[in-house]
Coordinates of C-alpha atoms in Angstrom, one line a residue:
M1 CA 50.7 -21.4 -9.3
N2 CA 48.8 -18.4 -10.7
F3 CA 50.1 -15.5 -8.6
S4 CA 47.9 -13.1 -10.7
L5 CA 44.9 -14.2 -8.7
L6 CA 46.5 -12.6 -5.6
T7 CA 47.1 -9.2 -7.3
T8 CA 44.8 -7.2 -5.0
E9 CA 46.2 -8.8 -1.9
M10 CA 49.8 -8.2 -3.0
L11 CA 49.1 -4.6 -3.7
T12 CA 47.3 -4.2 -0.4
A13 CA 50.3 -5.7 1.5
L14 CA 52.7 -3.4 -0.4
L15 CA 50.5 -0.4 0.5
A16 CA 50.5 -1.3 4.2
I17 CA 54.3 -1.8 4.3
G18 CA 54.8 1.4 2.4
L19 CA 52.6 3.3 4.8
L20 CA 54.7 2.0 7.8
A21 CA 57.9 3.1 6.0
M22 CA 56.4 6.5 5.3
G23 CA 55.6 6.9 9.0
L24 CA 59.1 5.9 10.0
L25 CA 60.9 8.1 7.5
N26 CA 58.8 11.2 8.1
R27 CA 58.3 12.0 11.7
K28 CA 57.0 15.6 11.2
K29 CA 54.1 16.7 13.4
D30 CA 51.5 16.6 10.6
S31 CA 53.0 13.8 8.5
H32 CA 50.1 11.5 9.3
R33 CA 47.9 13.6 7.0
G34 CA 50.1 12.7 4.1
V35 CA 49.9 9.1 5.1
A36 CA 46.1 9.3 5.3
Y37 CA 45.8 10.7 1.8
A38 CA 48.3 8.1 0.5
T39 CA 46.1 5.4 2.2
V40 CA 42.9 6.8 0.5
F41 CA 44.5 7.0 -3.0
G42 CA 46.2 3.7 -2.6
L43 CA 43.0 1.9 -1.7
L44 CA 41.2 3.7 -4.5
G45 CA 43.8 2.4 -7.0
I46 CA 43.3 -1.1 -5.7
L47 CA 39.6 -0.7 -5.9
V48 CA 39.9 0.2 -9.6
V49 CA 42.0 -2.9 -10.1
T50 CA 39.3 -5.2 -8.7
F51 CA 36.8 -4.2 -11.4
S52 CA 39.0 -6.0 -14.0
Q53 CA 38.8 -9.3 -12.0
Y54 CA 35.1 -10.0 -12.6
G55 CA 34.6 -13.1 -14.8
I56 CA 37.9 -14.8 -13.9
N57 CA 36.4 -17.5 -11.5
A58 CA 39.6 -19.5 -11.1
S59 CA 41.5 -21.2 -8.2
T60 CA 45.2 -21.8 -7.5
F61 CA 47.5 -23.3 -5.0
H62 CA 45.7 -26.7 -5.2
Q63 CA 42.3 -25.0 -4.6
L64 CA 43.5 -23.3 -1.4
W65 CA 42.8 -19.9 -3.1
I66 CA 39.9 -18.9 -5.3
L67 CA 39.1 -15.7 -7.2
D68 CA 35.5 -15.7 -8.2
D69 CA 32.9 -12.9 -8.6
Y70 CA 31.7 -13.4 -5.1
S71 CA 35.1 -12.8 -3.6
V72 CA 35.7 -9.8 -5.9
F73 CA 32.5 -8.1 -4.7
M74 CA 33.4 -8.7 -1.1
K75 CA 36.8 -7.2 -1.6
E76 CA 35.3 -4.1 -3.1
L77 CA 33.0 -3.8 -0.1
F78 CA 36.0 -4.0 2.3
L79 CA 37.9 -1.4 0.2
V80 CA 35.0 1.0 0.2
A81 CA 34.7 0.7 4.0
A82 CA 38.4 1.2 4.5
I83 CA 38.4 4.3 2.2
L84 CA 35.5 5.9 4.1
V85 CA 37.1 5.1 7.5
S86 CA 40.4 6.6 6.4
L87 CA 38.8 9.8 5.3
S88 CA 36.6 10.1 8.4
A89 CA 39.5 9.3 10.8
I90 CA 41.9 12.1 9.6
D91 CA 40.6 14.7 12.2
Y92 CA 40.2 12.1 14.9
V93 CA 43.8 10.9 14.4
D94 CA 44.9 14.5 14.8
G95 CA 43.9 14.3 18.5
L96 CA 45.7 11.0 19.2
P97 CA 48.7 11.5 21.5
R98 CA 51.1 9.2 19.5
F99 CA 51.4 6.5 16.8
K100 CA 49.3 8.6 14.4
T101 CA 50.8 7.4 11.1
E102 CA 50.7 3.7 12.1
F103 CA 46.9 3.9 12.5
Y104 CA 46.5 3.8 8.7
A105 CA 48.9 0.9 8.2
M106 CA 46.9 -1.1 10.8
L107 CA 43.7 -0.2 8.9
V108 CA 45.2 -1.5 5.7
F109 CA 46.5 -4.7 7.3
A110 CA 43.0 -5.3 8.7
T111 CA 41.6 -4.9 5.2
L112 CA 44.2 -7.3 3.9
G113 CA 43.0 -9.9 6.4
M114 CA 39.4 -9.5 5.2
M115 CA 40.4 -9.9 1.6
V116 CA 42.2 -13.1 2.4
M117 CA 39.1 -14.4 4.1
A118 CA 37.0 -13.6 1.0
S119 CA 39.2 -15.6 -1.3
A120 CA 40.0 -18.4 1.1
N121 CA 38.9 -21.8 -0.3
D122 CA 40.5 -23.7 2.5
L123 CA 40.0 -23.8 6.3
V124 CA 43.6 -22.9 7.2
T125 CA 43.8 -20.0 4.7
L126 CA 40.5 -18.8 6.0
Y127 CA 41.8 -18.9 9.6
V128 CA 45.1 -17.1 8.7
G129 CA 43.1 -14.3 7.1
M130 CA 40.7 -14.1 10.0
E131 CA 43.6 -13.9 12.6
L132 CA 45.3 -11.1 10.6
M133 CA 42.1 -9.1 10.7
T134 CA 41.4 -9.9 14.3
I135 CA 44.8 -9.3 15.7
T136 CA 45.0 -5.9 13.9
F137 CA 41.6 -5.0 15.4
F138 CA 43.0 -5.9 18.9
I139 CA 45.5 -3.1 18.3
L140 CA 43.1 -0.6 16.8
V141 CA 40.4 -1.0 19.5
A142 CA 43.0 -0.2 22.2
Y143 CA 44.7 2.5 20.1
V144 CA 44.1 5.6 22.2
F145 CA 47.2 5.6 24.4
G146 CA 46.3 6.5 28.0
D147 CA 42.6 6.2 27.6
G148 CA 41.1 3.7 30.1
R149 CA 38.0 2.9 28.2
S150 CA 39.9 2.2 25.0
S151 CA 42.4 -0.1 26.9
E152 CA 39.5 -1.9 28.6
A153 CA 37.8 -2.4 25.3
G154 CA 41.0 -3.8 23.8
V155 CA 41.6 -6.2 26.7
K156 CA 38.0 -7.5 26.5
Y157 CA 38.2 -7.9 22.7
L158 CA 41.5 -9.7 23.1
L159 CA 40.1 -12.2 25.6
L160 CA 36.8 -12.8 24.0
G161 CA 38.1 -12.8 20.5
G162 CA 40.8 -15.2 21.4
A163 CA 38.3 -17.5 23.0
S164 CA 36.0 -17.4 20.0
S165 CA 38.9 -18.1 17.6
A166 CA 39.8 -21.1 19.7
V167 CA 36.2 -22.5 19.5
L168 CA 36.1 -21.9 15.8
L169 CA 39.5 -23.6 15.3
Y170 CA 38.3 -26.6 17.3
G171 CA 35.3 -27.0 15.0
M172 CA 37.6 -26.7 11.9
S173 CA 40.0 -29.3 13.4
L174 CA 37.0 -31.7 13.8
L175 CA 36.1 -31.2 10.2
Y176 CA 39.6 -32.0 9.1
G177 CA 39.6 -35.1 11.3
L178 CA 36.3 -36.3 9.8
T179 CA 37.3 -35.7 6.2
G180 CA 41.1 -35.6 5.9
T181 CA 40.9 -32.4 3.9
T182 CA 40.8 -28.6 4.6
V183 CA 39.6 -27.6 1.1
I184 CA 36.0 -26.3 1.6
P185 CA 34.4 -27.8 -1.6
D186 CA 35.9 -31.2 -0.8
L187 CA 34.3 -31.3 2.6
L188 CA 30.7 -31.9 1.3
A189 CA 31.4 -35.2 -0.5
R190 CA 33.4 -36.7 2.4
L191 CA 31.1 -35.7 5.4
T192 CA 28.7 -38.3 6.8
W193 CA 26.5 -37.8 9.9
S194 CA 28.2 -38.4 13.2
P195 CA 28.1 -36.9 16.7
A196 CA 31.5 -35.3 16.0
L197 CA 30.0 -33.5 12.9
V198 CA 27.2 -32.0 15.1
I199 CA 29.8 -30.7 17.5
A200 CA 31.9 -29.3 14.6
V201 CA 28.9 -27.5 13.1
V202 CA 27.9 -26.1 16.5
T203 CA 31.4 -24.8 17.4
I204 CA 31.9 -23.3 13.9
I205 CA 28.5 -21.5 14.2
A206 CA 29.5 -20.3 17.7
G207 CA 32.9 -19.0 16.4
F208 CA 31.4 -17.2 13.5
G209 CA 28.5 -16.0 15.6
F210 CA 31.0 -14.0 17.7
K211 CA 32.5 -12.4 14.5
I212 CA 29.1 -11.3 13.2
S213 CA 27.6 -10.4 16.6
A214 CA 24.8 -12.8 16.4
V215 CA 22.8 -13.5 19.6
P216 CA 23.8 -15.0 22.0
F217 CA 27.4 -14.3 21.0
H218 CA 26.9 -10.6 20.8
M219 CA 27.6 -9.5 24.4
W220 CA 31.1 -8.2 23.6
S221 CA 30.0 -5.7 21.0
P222 CA 28.3 -2.9 23.1
D223 CA 31.3 -2.5 25.4
I224 CA 33.9 -2.7 22.6
Y225 CA 32.0 -0.4 20.4
E226 CA 31.7 2.2 23.2
G227 CA 35.3 2.1 24.3
A228 CA 37.1 1.9 20.9
P229 CA 38.0 5.0 18.8
T230 CA 34.8 5.9 16.9
P231 CA 36.3 5.4 13.4
V232 CA 37.5 1.9 14.5
T233 CA 34.1 1.2 15.9
G234 CA 32.6 2.0 12.5
F235 CA 35.1 -0.2 10.7
L236 CA 34.5 -3.0 13.2
A237 CA 30.7 -2.7 12.8
V238 CA 30.6 -2.9 9.0
A239 CA 33.7 -4.5 7.5
S240 CA 34.5 -7.0 10.2
K241 CA 30.9 -8.2 10.1
A242 CA 30.9 -8.4 6.3
A243 CA 34.1 -10.4 6.4
G244 CA 32.4 -12.9 8.8
F245 CA 29.5 -13.3 6.5
A246 CA 31.9 -13.7 3.5
V247 CA 33.4 -16.9 4.9
L248 CA 30.2 -18.0 6.6
V249 CA 28.3 -18.1 3.3
R250 CA 31.0 -19.9 1.4
L251 CA 31.7 -22.5 4.1
F252 CA 28.1 -23.3 4.8
L253 CA 26.8 -23.3 1.2
E254 CA 29.8 -25.1 -0.4
G255 CA 31.2 -27.2 2.4
L256 CA 28.6 -28.4 4.9
P257 CA 25.7 -30.8 4.3
L258 CA 22.1 -29.7 4.9
Q259 CA 20.8 -33.3 5.4
G260 CA 21.0 -35.4 8.5
G261 CA 21.4 -34.7 12.1
A262 CA 24.0 -31.9 11.4
D263 CA 21.4 -29.8 9.6
W264 CA 22.8 -26.3 10.3
L265 CA 19.8 -24.5 8.7
T266 CA 17.7 -25.0 11.8
V267 CA 20.3 -23.5 14.0
I268 CA 20.8 -20.5 11.6
S269 CA 17.1 -20.0 11.5
V270 CA 16.8 -19.8 15.3
L271 CA 19.8 -17.5 15.5
A272 CA 18.3 -15.2 12.8
G273 CA 15.0 -14.8 14.6
V274 CA 16.5 -14.3 18.1
T275 CA 19.1 -11.9 16.8
M276 CA 16.6 -9.7 15.0
V277 CA 14.3 -9.5 18.1
I278 CA 17.0 -9.0 20.9
G279 CA 19.1 -6.6 18.8
N280 CA 16.2 -4.3 18.2
V281 CA 14.5 -4.6 21.6
V282 CA 17.7 -4.0 23.7
A283 CA 18.6 -1.0 21.5
I284 CA 15.5 0.9 22.6
P285 CA 16.6 2.0 26.1
Q286 CA 20.2 2.9 25.1
T287 CA 21.3 6.4 25.7
N288 CA 24.8 6.2 24.2
I289 CA 24.9 6.6 20.4
K290 CA 27.7 4.0 20.0
R291 CA 25.9 1.4 22.2
M292 CA 22.7 2.0 20.3
L293 CA 24.5 1.5 17.0
A294 CA 26.1 -1.7 18.5
Y295 CA 22.7 -3.3 19.2
S296 CA 21.5 -2.0 15.8
S297 CA 24.4 -3.9 14.2
V298 CA 23.4 -7.0 16.1
A299 CA 19.9 -6.7 14.6
Q300 CA 21.4 -6.1 11.1
A301 CA 23.3 -9.5 11.5
G302 CA 19.9 -11.1 12.0
Y303 CA 18.5 -9.7 8.8
L304 CA 21.6 -10.9 6.9
L305 CA 21.2 -14.4 8.4
V306 CA 17.7 -14.5 6.8
G307 CA 19.5 -14.3 3.4
L308 CA 21.6 -17.3 4.4
M309 CA 18.5 -19.3 5.3
S310 CA 17.3 -19.3 1.7
T311 CA 20.5 -21.2 0.7
D312 CA 20.3 -20.1 -2.9
A313 CA 21.5 -17.3 -5.3
P314 CA 18.7 -14.8 -4.5
G315 CA 19.5 -15.1 -0.8
V316 CA 23.2 -14.5 -1.3
K317 CA 22.4 -11.6 -3.7
G318 CA 20.3 -10.1 -0.9
I319 CA 23.2 -10.5 1.6
L320 CA 25.7 -8.9 -0.8
F321 CA 23.4 -6.0 -1.7
Y322 CA 22.4 -5.3 1.9
A323 CA 26.0 -5.6 3.1
M324 CA 27.2 -3.0 0.7
L325 CA 24.5 -0.5 1.5
Y326 CA 24.9 -1.3 5.2
V327 CA 28.6 -0.3 4.9
V328 CA 27.7 3.1 3.3
A329 CA 24.8 4.0 5.6
N330 CA 26.5 2.8 8.8
M331 CA 29.8 4.6 7.9
G332 CA 27.7 7.8 7.5
A333 CA 26.3 7.4 11.0
F334 CA 29.7 6.7 12.6
A335 CA 31.3 9.6 10.7
V336 CA 28.7 11.9 12.2
A337 CA 29.3 10.3 15.6
T338 CA 33.1 10.9 15.2
V339 CA 32.7 14.6 14.5
V340 CA 30.0 15.3 17.2
G341 CA 31.9 13.2 19.8
R342 CA 35.1 15.3 19.3
A343 CA 33.2 18.6 19.2
I344 CA 31.0 18.1 22.3
G345 CA 33.1 15.5 24.2
S346 CA 30.2 13.2 24.6
D347 CA 28.5 10.2 22.8
E348 CA 25.3 10.5 24.8
I349 CA 22.2 10.8 22.6
P350 CA 20.6 13.7 24.6
D351 CA 23.7 15.7 23.9
Y352 CA 22.8 15.6 20.2
A353 CA 20.0 18.1 21.0
G354 CA 19.8 20.9 18.4
L355 CA 22.4 19.4 16.1
S356 CA 20.3 20.6 13.1
Q357 CA 20.9 24.1 14.2
R358 CA 24.6 23.7 14.9
Q359 CA 25.4 21.7 11.8
P360 CA 22.5 20.8 9.5
L361 CA 24.6 18.7 7.2
L362 CA 25.5 16.3 10.0
A363 CA 22.0 16.1 11.3
S364 CA 20.7 15.3 7.8
V365 CA 23.3 12.6 7.1
M366 CA 22.6 11.0 10.5
T367 CA 18.9 11.0 9.9
I368 CA 19.1 9.5 6.4
S369 CA 21.6 6.9 7.5
L370 CA 19.4 5.8 10.5
L371 CA 16.2 5.7 8.4
S372 CA 18.0 3.6 5.8
L373 CA 19.1 1.2 8.5
A374 CA 15.4 1.0 9.6
G375 CA 14.3 0.2 6.1
I376 CA 12.2 3.2 5.3
P377 CA 11.5 3.8 1.6
P378 CA 12.8 5.3 -0.7
L379 CA 16.2 4.7 0.9
A380 CA 18.6 1.9 0.1
G381 CA 17.8 -0.1 3.3
F382 CA 14.3 -0.7 2.2
V383 CA 15.4 -2.3 -1.1
G384 CA 18.0 -4.4 0.7
K385 CA 15.5 -5.8 3.2
L386 CA 13.1 -6.4 0.3
Y387 CA 15.7 -8.6 -1.5
L388 CA 16.5 -10.5 1.8
F389 CA 12.9 -11.1 2.7
A390 CA 11.7 -11.9 -0.8
A391 CA 14.4 -14.6 -1.1
I392 CA 13.1 -16.5 1.9
M393 CA 9.5 -15.9 1.1
D394 CA 10.0 -17.5 -2.4
K395 CA 11.0 -20.6 -0.5
G396 CA 7.6 -20.6 1.1
V397 CA 8.9 -19.7 4.6
L398 CA 7.1 -16.6 5.8
W399 CA 8.0 -16.2 9.5
P400 CA 11.5 -14.6 9.1
A401 CA 10.1 -11.9 6.8
F402 CA 7.2 -11.3 9.3
V403 CA 9.7 -11.0 12.2
G404 CA 12.0 -8.9 10.2
F405 CA 9.2 -6.5 9.2
V406 CA 7.9 -6.1 12.8
M407 CA 11.4 -5.6 14.1
S408 CA 12.1 -3.0 11.4
M409 CA 9.1 -1.1 12.7
V410 CA 10.4 -1.4 16.2
S411 CA 13.8 0.0 15.1
V412 CA 12.1 3.1 13.7
Y413 CA 11.4 4.1 17.3
Y414 CA 15.0 4.2 18.6
Y415 CA 16.3 5.6 15.3
L416 CA 13.7 8.5 15.3
N417 CA 14.5 9.1 18.9
V418 CA 17.9 10.3 17.8
A419 CA 16.3 12.4 15.0
L420 CA 13.9 14.0 17.5
Y421 CA 16.8 15.2 19.7
M422 CA 18.6 16.6 16.6
W423 CA 15.7 18.4 15.0
R424 CA 13.2 19.2 17.8
D425 CA 15.2 20.2 20.8
E426 CA 17.2 23.4 21.4
P427 CA 21.0 23.1 21.5
K428 CA 22.9 23.5 24.8
D429 CA 25.6 25.4 22.9
D430 CA 24.8 27.6 19.9
R431 CA 28.3 27.5 18.4
P432 CA 28.4 25.8 15.0
I433 CA 30.3 22.5 14.7
P434 CA 33.1 22.7 12.2
V435 CA 33.4 19.9 9.6
S436 CA 36.6 19.4 7.7
G437 CA 36.8 18.7 3.9
P438 CA 37.6 15.0 4.1
M439 CA 34.7 14.5 6.6
K440 CA 32.3 16.5 4.4
L441 CA 33.3 14.2 1.5
T442 CA 32.6 11.1 3.6
V443 CA 29.2 12.1 4.9
L444 CA 28.0 13.5 1.6
F445 CA 29.1 10.4 -0.2
S446 CA 27.3 8.3 2.3
M447 CA 24.1 10.3 2.1
V448 CA 24.0 10.5 -1.7
V449 CA 24.8 6.8 -2.3
T450 CA 22.1 5.8 0.3
I451 CA 19.5 7.8 -1.5
I452 CA 20.6 6.8 -5.1
L453 CA 20.7 3.1 -4.2
G454 CA 17.1 3.4 -2.8
I455 CA 15.8 5.1 -5.9
Y456 CA 17.9 3.2 -8.5
P457 CA 19.3 -0.1 -7.1
G458 CA 19.5 -1.8 -10.5
P459 CA 23.3 -1.6 -11.3
L460 CA 24.4 -2.7 -7.8
A461 CA 21.7 -5.4 -7.7
E462 CA 22.9 -6.8 -11.1
V463 CA 26.5 -7.0 -9.9
A464 CA 25.4 -8.7 -6.7
T465 CA 23.4 -11.2 -8.8
V466 CA 26.4 -12.1 -10.8
A467 CA 28.6 -12.4 -7.7
A468 CA 26.0 -14.6 -6.0
K469 CA 25.6 -16.9 -9.0
S470 CA 29.4 -17.6 -9.0
L471 CA 28.9 -19.6 -5.7
F472 CA 26.4 -21.9 -7.4

């Protein structure tokens, strides 16, 4: 039993428990700010530790747990997302009526669940990590005490999330019944075609489809994104989706056969195409920034599924690279939405009119983040989509790249619609919007990294390549 392979998880669990204790022992009015900074520095310390774990590629607990370069990369992604959310949420948490310090502990517990998912080499371990993440999100989505929209979003997420978990668990139980094992790499050698295998694959795809907001399992996301606290919406959109892909890629590439009647590639291909189209088309008429970003995140899931379609290291590299830049760009957009929503009391896109005059920094970050999500060069989103589409085109399959290119052009319309309001229209209120120090740090980091990764993607692409190859 090599407990050193669980170092980051043990540190994260200790941090979460320590944050709860800090909140209980110090009940001063502004004590949550100290807890917030402790969260940021604690997560930064854990992030530094992860860089020493590349190259280990070992398993423990009878192969139930694996620490490979792929899982290390994913953990770094979750930690970056959690750090950005913690920084951007400080002012938002100021306005919460109660349970301010516990917010950060819940955030870290959710991150811990994602990290368990990334290293899970077993169906039961995977499910435990996923439920830790999901149950914590049930709490965070309904976190604004006394807010009807937040409570409604929490109840919807609880009911739909519980149903999707049950469907996923049913598929996993079928796999165990067919093979007699829950260890993911052992599934492949023991599976033979049967109607039960088809049902298992379909139910597992449905369960994970909910977690990553793939069509037609996406209907929960707009309502939950709109009702949840904006920092939580950002975390749900980027980190939760990335965690879903972390286990989806490992399970399907290492554990499920591509041959026979249970060929999951066909189903994934259909889901990718439909998700790219519907996510982008339905985003066009949206007038609420959070609902627009929700449908945008649906479309992003379609692009990431294209990487899974290639079933090789270049495709996984594309998923990893795109997921990391998606975290940075999307967190920039949600950070701006957090500040503007608190300042003007609205998340409606027309209310962003004249933002460039009231706060040029926020307008610039939002514009660059949205253009990166659209895949406009020389921003990071363009390079990410290039890696994803090149991987599938190298297989001789052109239609996903064509659909992705066309839908990226469609997305430019609704992304630039927001930019038009911010830069062209006159503000309804001339007063400048104040931006705190932690929020400035968040949005500046998001903007600078999005630009740098577009101009010089080499270092991140190399790390993503190493991480992807560890799966093969």
